[in-house]
PDB file of C-alpha atoms in Angstrom:
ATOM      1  CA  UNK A  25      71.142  74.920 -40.370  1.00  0.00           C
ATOM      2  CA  UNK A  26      72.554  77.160 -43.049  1.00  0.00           C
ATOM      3  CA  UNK A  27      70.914  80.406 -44.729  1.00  0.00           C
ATOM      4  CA  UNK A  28      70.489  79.965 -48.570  1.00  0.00           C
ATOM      5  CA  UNK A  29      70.925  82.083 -51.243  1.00  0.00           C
ATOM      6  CA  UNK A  30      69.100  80.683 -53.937  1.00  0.00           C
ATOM      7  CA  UNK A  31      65.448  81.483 -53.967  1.00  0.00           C
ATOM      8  CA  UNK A  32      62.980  80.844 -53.649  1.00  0.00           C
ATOM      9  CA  UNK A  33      64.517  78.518 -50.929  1.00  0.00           C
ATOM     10  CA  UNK A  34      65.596  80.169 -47.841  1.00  0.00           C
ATOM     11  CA  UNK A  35      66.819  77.512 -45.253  1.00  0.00           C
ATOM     12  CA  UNK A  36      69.118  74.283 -45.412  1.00  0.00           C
ATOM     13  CA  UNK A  37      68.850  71.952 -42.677  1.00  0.00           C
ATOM     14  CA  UNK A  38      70.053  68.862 -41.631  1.00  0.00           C
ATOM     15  CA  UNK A  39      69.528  66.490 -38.502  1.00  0.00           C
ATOM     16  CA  UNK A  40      71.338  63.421 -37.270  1.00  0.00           C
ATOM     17  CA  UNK A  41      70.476  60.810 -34.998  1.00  0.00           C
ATOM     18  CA  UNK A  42      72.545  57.660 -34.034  1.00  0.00           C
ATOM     19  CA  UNK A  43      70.677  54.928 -32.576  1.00  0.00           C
ATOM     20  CA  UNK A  44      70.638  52.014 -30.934  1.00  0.00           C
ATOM     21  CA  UNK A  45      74.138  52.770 -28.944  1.00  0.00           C
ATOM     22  CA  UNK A  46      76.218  49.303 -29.240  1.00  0.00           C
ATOM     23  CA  UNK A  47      76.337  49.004 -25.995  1.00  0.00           C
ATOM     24  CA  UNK A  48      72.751  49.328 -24.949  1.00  0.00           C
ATOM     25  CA  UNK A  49      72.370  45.852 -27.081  1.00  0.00           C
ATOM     26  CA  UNK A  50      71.490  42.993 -25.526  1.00  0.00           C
ATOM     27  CA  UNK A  51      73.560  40.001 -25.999  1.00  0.00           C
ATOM     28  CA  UNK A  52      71.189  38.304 -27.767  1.00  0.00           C
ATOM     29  CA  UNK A  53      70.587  40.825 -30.191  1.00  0.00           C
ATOM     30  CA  UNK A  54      74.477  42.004 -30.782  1.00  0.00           C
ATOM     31  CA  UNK A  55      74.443  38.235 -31.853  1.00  0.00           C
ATOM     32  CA  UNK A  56      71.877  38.144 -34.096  1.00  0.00           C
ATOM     33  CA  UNK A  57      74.125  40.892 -35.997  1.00  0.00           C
ATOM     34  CA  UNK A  58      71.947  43.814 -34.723  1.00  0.00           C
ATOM     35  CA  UNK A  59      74.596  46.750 -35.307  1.00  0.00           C
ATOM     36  CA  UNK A  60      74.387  50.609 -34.333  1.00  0.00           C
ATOM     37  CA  UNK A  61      72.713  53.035 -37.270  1.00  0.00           C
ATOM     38  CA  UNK A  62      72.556  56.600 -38.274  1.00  0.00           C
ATOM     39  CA  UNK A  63      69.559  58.568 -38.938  1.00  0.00           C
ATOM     40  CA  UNK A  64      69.711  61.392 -41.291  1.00  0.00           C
ATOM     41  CA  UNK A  65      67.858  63.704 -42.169  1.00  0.00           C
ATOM     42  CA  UNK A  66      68.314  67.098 -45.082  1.00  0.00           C
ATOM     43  CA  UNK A  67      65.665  69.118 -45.999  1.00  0.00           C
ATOM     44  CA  UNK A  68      65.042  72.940 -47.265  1.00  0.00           C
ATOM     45  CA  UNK A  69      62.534  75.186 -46.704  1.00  0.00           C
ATOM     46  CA  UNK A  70      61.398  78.204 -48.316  1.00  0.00           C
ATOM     47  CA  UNK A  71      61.162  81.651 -47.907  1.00  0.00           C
ATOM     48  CA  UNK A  72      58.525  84.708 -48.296  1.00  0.00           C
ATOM     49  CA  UNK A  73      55.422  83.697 -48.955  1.00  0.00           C
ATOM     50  CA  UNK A  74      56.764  79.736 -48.749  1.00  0.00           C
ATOM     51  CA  UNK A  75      57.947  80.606 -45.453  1.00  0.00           C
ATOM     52  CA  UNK A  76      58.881  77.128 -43.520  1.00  0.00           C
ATOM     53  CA  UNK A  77      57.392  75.094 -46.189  1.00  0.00           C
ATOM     54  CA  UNK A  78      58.859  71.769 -46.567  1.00  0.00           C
ATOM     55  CA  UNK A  79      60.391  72.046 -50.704  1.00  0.00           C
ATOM     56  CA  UNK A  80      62.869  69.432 -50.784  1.00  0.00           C
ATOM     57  CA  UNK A  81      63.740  66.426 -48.119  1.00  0.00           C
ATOM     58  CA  UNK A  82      66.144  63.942 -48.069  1.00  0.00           C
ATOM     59  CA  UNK A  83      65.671  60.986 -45.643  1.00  0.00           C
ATOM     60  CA  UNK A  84      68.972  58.518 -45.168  1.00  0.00           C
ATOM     61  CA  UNK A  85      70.705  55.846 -42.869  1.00  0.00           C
ATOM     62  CA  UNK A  86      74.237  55.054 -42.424  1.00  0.00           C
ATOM     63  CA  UNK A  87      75.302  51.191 -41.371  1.00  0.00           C
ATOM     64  CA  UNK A  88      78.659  51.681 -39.492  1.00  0.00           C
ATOM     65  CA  UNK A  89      78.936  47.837 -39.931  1.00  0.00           C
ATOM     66  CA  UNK A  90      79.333  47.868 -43.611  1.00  0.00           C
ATOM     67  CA  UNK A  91      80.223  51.471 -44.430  1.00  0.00           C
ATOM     68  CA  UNK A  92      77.240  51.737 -46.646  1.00  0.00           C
ATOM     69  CA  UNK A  93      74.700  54.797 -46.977  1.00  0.00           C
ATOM     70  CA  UNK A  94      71.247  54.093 -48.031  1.00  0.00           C
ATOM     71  CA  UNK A  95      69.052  56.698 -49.139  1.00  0.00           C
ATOM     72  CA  UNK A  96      65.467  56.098 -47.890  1.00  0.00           C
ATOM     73  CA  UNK A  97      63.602  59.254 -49.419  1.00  0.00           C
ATOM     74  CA  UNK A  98      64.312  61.812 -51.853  1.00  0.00           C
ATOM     75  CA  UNK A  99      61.330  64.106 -52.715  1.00  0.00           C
ATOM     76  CA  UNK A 100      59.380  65.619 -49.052  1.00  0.00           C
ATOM     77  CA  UNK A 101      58.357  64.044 -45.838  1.00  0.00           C
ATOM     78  CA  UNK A 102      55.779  61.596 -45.952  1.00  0.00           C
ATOM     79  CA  UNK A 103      56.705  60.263 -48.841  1.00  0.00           C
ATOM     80  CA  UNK A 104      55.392  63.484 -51.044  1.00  0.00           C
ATOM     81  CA  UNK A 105      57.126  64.444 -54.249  1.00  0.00           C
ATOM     82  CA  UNK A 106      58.920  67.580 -54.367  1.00  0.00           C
ATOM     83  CA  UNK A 107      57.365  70.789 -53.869  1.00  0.00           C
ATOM     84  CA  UNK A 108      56.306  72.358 -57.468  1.00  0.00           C
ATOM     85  CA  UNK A 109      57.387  75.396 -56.558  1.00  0.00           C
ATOM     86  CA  UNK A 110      60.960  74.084 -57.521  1.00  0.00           C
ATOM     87  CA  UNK A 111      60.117  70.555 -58.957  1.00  0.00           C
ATOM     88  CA  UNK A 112      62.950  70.297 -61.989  1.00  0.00           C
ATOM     89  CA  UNK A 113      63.887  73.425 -62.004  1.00  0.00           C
ATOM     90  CA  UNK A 114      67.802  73.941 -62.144  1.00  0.00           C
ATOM     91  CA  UNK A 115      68.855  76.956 -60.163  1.00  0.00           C
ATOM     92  CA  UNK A 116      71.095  75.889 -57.895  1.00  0.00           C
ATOM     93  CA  UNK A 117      74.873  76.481 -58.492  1.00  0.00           C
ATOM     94  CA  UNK A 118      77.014  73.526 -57.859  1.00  0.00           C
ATOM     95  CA  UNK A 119      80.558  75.644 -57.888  1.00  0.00           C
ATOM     96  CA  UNK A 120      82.537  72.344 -57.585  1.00  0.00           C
ATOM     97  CA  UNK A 121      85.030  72.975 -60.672  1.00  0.00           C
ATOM     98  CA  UNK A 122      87.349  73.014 -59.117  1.00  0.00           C
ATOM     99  CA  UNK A 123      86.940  69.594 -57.348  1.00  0.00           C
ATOM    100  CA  UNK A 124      87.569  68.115 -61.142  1.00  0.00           C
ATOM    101  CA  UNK A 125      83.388  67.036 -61.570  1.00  0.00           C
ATOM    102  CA  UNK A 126      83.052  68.652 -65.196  1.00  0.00           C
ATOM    103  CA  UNK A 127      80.587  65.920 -66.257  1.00  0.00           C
ATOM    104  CA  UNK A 128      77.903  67.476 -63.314  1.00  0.00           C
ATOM    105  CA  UNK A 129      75.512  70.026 -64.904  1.00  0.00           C
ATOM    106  CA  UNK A 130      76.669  73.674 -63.383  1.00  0.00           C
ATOM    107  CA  UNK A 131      72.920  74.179 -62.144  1.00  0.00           C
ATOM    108  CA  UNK A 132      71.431  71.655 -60.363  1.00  0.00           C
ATOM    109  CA  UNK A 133      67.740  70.985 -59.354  1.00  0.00           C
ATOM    110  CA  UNK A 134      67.368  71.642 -55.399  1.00  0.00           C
ATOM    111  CA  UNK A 135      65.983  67.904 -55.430  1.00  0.00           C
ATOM    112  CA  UNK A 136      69.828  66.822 -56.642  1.00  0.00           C
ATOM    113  CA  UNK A 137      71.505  69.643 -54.295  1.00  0.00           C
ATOM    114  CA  UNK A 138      69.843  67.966 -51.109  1.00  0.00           C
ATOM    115  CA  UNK A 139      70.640  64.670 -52.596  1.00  0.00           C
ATOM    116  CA  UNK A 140      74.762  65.670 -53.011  1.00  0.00           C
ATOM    117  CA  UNK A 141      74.380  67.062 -49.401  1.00  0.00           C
ATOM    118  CA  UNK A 142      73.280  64.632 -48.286  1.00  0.00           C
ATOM    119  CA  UNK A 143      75.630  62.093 -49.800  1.00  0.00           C
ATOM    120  CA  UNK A 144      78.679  64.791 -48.323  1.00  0.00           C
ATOM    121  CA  UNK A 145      77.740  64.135 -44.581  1.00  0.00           C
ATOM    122  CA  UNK A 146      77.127  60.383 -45.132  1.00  0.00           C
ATOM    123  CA  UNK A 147      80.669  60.419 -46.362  1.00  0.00           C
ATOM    124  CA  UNK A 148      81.620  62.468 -43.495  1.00  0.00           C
ATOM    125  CA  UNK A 149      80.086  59.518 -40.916  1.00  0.00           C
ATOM    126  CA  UNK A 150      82.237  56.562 -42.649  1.00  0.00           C
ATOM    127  CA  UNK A 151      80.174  55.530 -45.573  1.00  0.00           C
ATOM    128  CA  UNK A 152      82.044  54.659 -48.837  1.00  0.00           C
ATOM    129  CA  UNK A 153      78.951  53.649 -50.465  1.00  0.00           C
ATOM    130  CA  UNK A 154      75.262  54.907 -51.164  1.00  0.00           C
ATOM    131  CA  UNK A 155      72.882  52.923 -52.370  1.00  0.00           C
ATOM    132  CA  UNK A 156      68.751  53.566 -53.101  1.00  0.00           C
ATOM    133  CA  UNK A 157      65.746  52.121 -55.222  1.00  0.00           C
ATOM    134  CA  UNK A 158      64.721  54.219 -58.170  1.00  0.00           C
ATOM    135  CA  UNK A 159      61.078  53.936 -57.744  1.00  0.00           C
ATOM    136  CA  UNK A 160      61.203  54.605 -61.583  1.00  0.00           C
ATOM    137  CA  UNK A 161      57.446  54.917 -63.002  1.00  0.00           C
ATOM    138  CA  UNK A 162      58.431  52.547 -65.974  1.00  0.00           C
ATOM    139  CA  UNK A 163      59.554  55.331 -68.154  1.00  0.00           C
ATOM    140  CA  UNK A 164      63.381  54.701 -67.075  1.00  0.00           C
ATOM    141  CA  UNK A 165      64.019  58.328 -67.085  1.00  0.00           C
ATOM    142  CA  UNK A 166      63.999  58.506 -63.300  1.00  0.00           C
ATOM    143  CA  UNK A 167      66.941  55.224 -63.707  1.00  0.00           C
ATOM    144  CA  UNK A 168      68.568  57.561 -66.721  1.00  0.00           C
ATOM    145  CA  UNK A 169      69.006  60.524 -64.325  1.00  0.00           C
ATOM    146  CA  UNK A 170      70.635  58.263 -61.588  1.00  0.00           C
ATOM    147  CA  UNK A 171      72.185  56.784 -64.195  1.00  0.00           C
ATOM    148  CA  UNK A 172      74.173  60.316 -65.134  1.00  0.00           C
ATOM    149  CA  UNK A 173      74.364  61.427 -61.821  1.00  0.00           C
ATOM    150  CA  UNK A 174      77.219  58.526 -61.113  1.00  0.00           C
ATOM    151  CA  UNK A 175      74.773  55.750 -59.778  1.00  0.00           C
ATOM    152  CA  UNK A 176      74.942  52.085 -61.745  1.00  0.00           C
ATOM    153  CA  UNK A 177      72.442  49.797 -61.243  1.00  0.00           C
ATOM    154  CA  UNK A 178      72.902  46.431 -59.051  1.00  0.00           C
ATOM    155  CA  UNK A 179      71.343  43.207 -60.454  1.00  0.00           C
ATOM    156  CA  UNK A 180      67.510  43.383 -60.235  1.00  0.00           C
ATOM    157  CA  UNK A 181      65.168  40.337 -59.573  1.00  0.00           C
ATOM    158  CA  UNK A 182      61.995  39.510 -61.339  1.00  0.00           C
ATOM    159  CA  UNK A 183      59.388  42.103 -60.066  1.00  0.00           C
ATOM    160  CA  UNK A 184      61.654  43.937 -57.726  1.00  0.00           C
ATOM    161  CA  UNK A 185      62.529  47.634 -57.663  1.00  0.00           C
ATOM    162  CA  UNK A 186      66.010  48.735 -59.444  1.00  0.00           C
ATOM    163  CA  UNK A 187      68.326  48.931 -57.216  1.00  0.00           C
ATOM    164  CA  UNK A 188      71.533  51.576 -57.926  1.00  0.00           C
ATOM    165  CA  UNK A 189      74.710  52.361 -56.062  1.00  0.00           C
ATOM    166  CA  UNK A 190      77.780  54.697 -56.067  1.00  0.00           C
ATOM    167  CA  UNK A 191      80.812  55.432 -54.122  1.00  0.00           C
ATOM    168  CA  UNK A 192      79.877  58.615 -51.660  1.00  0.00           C
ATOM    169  CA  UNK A 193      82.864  60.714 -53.024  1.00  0.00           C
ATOM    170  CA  UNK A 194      81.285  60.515 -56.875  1.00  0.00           C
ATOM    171  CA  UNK A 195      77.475  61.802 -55.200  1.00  0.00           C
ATOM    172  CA  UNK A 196      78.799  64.249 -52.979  1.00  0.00           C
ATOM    173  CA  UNK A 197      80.510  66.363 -56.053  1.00  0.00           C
ATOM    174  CA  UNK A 198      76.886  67.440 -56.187  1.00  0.00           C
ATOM    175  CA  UNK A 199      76.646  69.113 -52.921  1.00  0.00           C
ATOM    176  CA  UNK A 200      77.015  73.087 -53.823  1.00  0.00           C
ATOM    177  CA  UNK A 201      80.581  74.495 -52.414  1.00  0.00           C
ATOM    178  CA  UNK A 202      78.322  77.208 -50.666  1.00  0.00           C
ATOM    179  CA  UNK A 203      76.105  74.531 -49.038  1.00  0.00           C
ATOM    180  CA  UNK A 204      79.265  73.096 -47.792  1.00  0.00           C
ATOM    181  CA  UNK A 205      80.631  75.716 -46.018  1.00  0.00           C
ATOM    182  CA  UNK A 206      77.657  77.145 -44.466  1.00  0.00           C
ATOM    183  CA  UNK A 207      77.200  74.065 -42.712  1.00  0.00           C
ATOM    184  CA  UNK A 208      80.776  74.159 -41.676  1.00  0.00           C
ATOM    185  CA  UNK A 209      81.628  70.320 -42.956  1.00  0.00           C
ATOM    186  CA  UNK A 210      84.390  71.403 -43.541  1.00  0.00           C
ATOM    187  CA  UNK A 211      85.379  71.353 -39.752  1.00  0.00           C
ATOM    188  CA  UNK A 212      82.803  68.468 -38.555  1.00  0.00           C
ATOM    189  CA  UNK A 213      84.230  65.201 -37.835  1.00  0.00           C
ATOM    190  CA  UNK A 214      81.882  62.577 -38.365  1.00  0.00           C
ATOM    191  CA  UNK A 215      83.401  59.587 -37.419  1.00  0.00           C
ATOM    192  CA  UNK A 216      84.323  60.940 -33.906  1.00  0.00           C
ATOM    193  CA  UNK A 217      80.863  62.624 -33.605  1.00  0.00           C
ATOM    194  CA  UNK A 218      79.247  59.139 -33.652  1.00  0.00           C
ATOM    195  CA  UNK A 219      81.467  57.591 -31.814  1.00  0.00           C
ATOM    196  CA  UNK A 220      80.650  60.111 -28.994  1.00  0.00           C
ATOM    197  CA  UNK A 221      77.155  59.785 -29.498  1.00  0.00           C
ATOM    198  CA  UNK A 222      77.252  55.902 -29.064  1.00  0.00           C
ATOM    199  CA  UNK A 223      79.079  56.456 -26.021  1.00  0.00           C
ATOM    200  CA  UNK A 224      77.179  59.275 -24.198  1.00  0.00           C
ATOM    201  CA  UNK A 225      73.794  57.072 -25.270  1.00  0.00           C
ATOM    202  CA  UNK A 226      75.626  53.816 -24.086  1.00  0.00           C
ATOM    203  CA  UNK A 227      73.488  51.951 -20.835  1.00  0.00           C
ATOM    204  CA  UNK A 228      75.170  50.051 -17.853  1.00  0.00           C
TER     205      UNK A 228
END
């Protein structure tokens, strides 16, 4: 977890969870192409009178197989939209300059902080890619936004949700420089954390 400075938010956290371990597979099912995933979870809460209330949560899974991040959720738990408190409001400072991201609005919402975040420890675990539906209410801004933020969309069938992808490293120029190192990312290696994880959770 990590202390923010922005308020009214007051505390970043994050949560990972790798599961099933390879080698707790059965043979059936490492056959059928069942591989290992990564369960992540970002979310901020607020502080004063929003003391530990949920404002902003970011649900995503990482496929080792294909190196792909998918982002499940992006508004609060249970499938809630982001908290009004903070919904659209850009107060967050990105500070990534001087990673060469000029295009990225200096202020972010907290909604597009979490998202870059959360896109910098997917990249972390192995993931080139990130992927998600924008569950776009016909207006196309919500596909717009994506749309600026770096995402393109992927070809859509008849009926069928818009799907959009980007590479990680283009999403995670989003994630403020403060964020960063208050987690300590900077020092977390994510490909050797799952690959402990997988083994210590490994059976027979």
């Amino acid at each position: 977890s990590a202390t923010l400075r922005e308020r009214p938010m007051g505390v970043l956290r994050a949560r990972l969870n790798a599961t099933p371990p390879w080698r707790s597979l059965s043979p059936s099912r490492r056959a059928s192409g069942t591989h290992p995933k990564c369960d992540l979870e970002v979310w901020a809460e607020g502080k004063g009178r929003d003391l530990g209330v949920e404002l902003v949560y970011c649900h995503a899974s990482l496929c080792r197989q294909n190196q792909r991040g998918r982002i499940l959720w992006l508004g609060r738990s249970e499938q809630r939209a982001v908290h009004d408190s903070v919904r659209g409001d850009r107060f967050v400072t990105r500070g990534l300059e001087e990673r060469g991201a000029p295009e990225v609005p200096s202020k972010l919402t907290p909604a597009e902080a979490v998202f870059g975040i959360t896109a910098a420890i997917i990249s972390l675990l192995g993931a080139f890619t990130i992927e998600l539906q924008a569950m776009d209410n016909g207006s196309g801004k919500l596909i717009d936004l994506y749309t600026s933020l770096g995402l393109r969309r992927l070809p859509q069938a008849a009926g069928e949700i818009q799907w959009m992808e980007a590479p990680t490293r283009l999403i995670e120029r989003l994630a403020p420089a403060h964020w960063v190192d208050d987690l300590r990312l900077a020092g977390f290696d994510g490909r050797a954390w799952l690959e402990d994880v997988m083994a210590d959770r490994a059976v027979g």
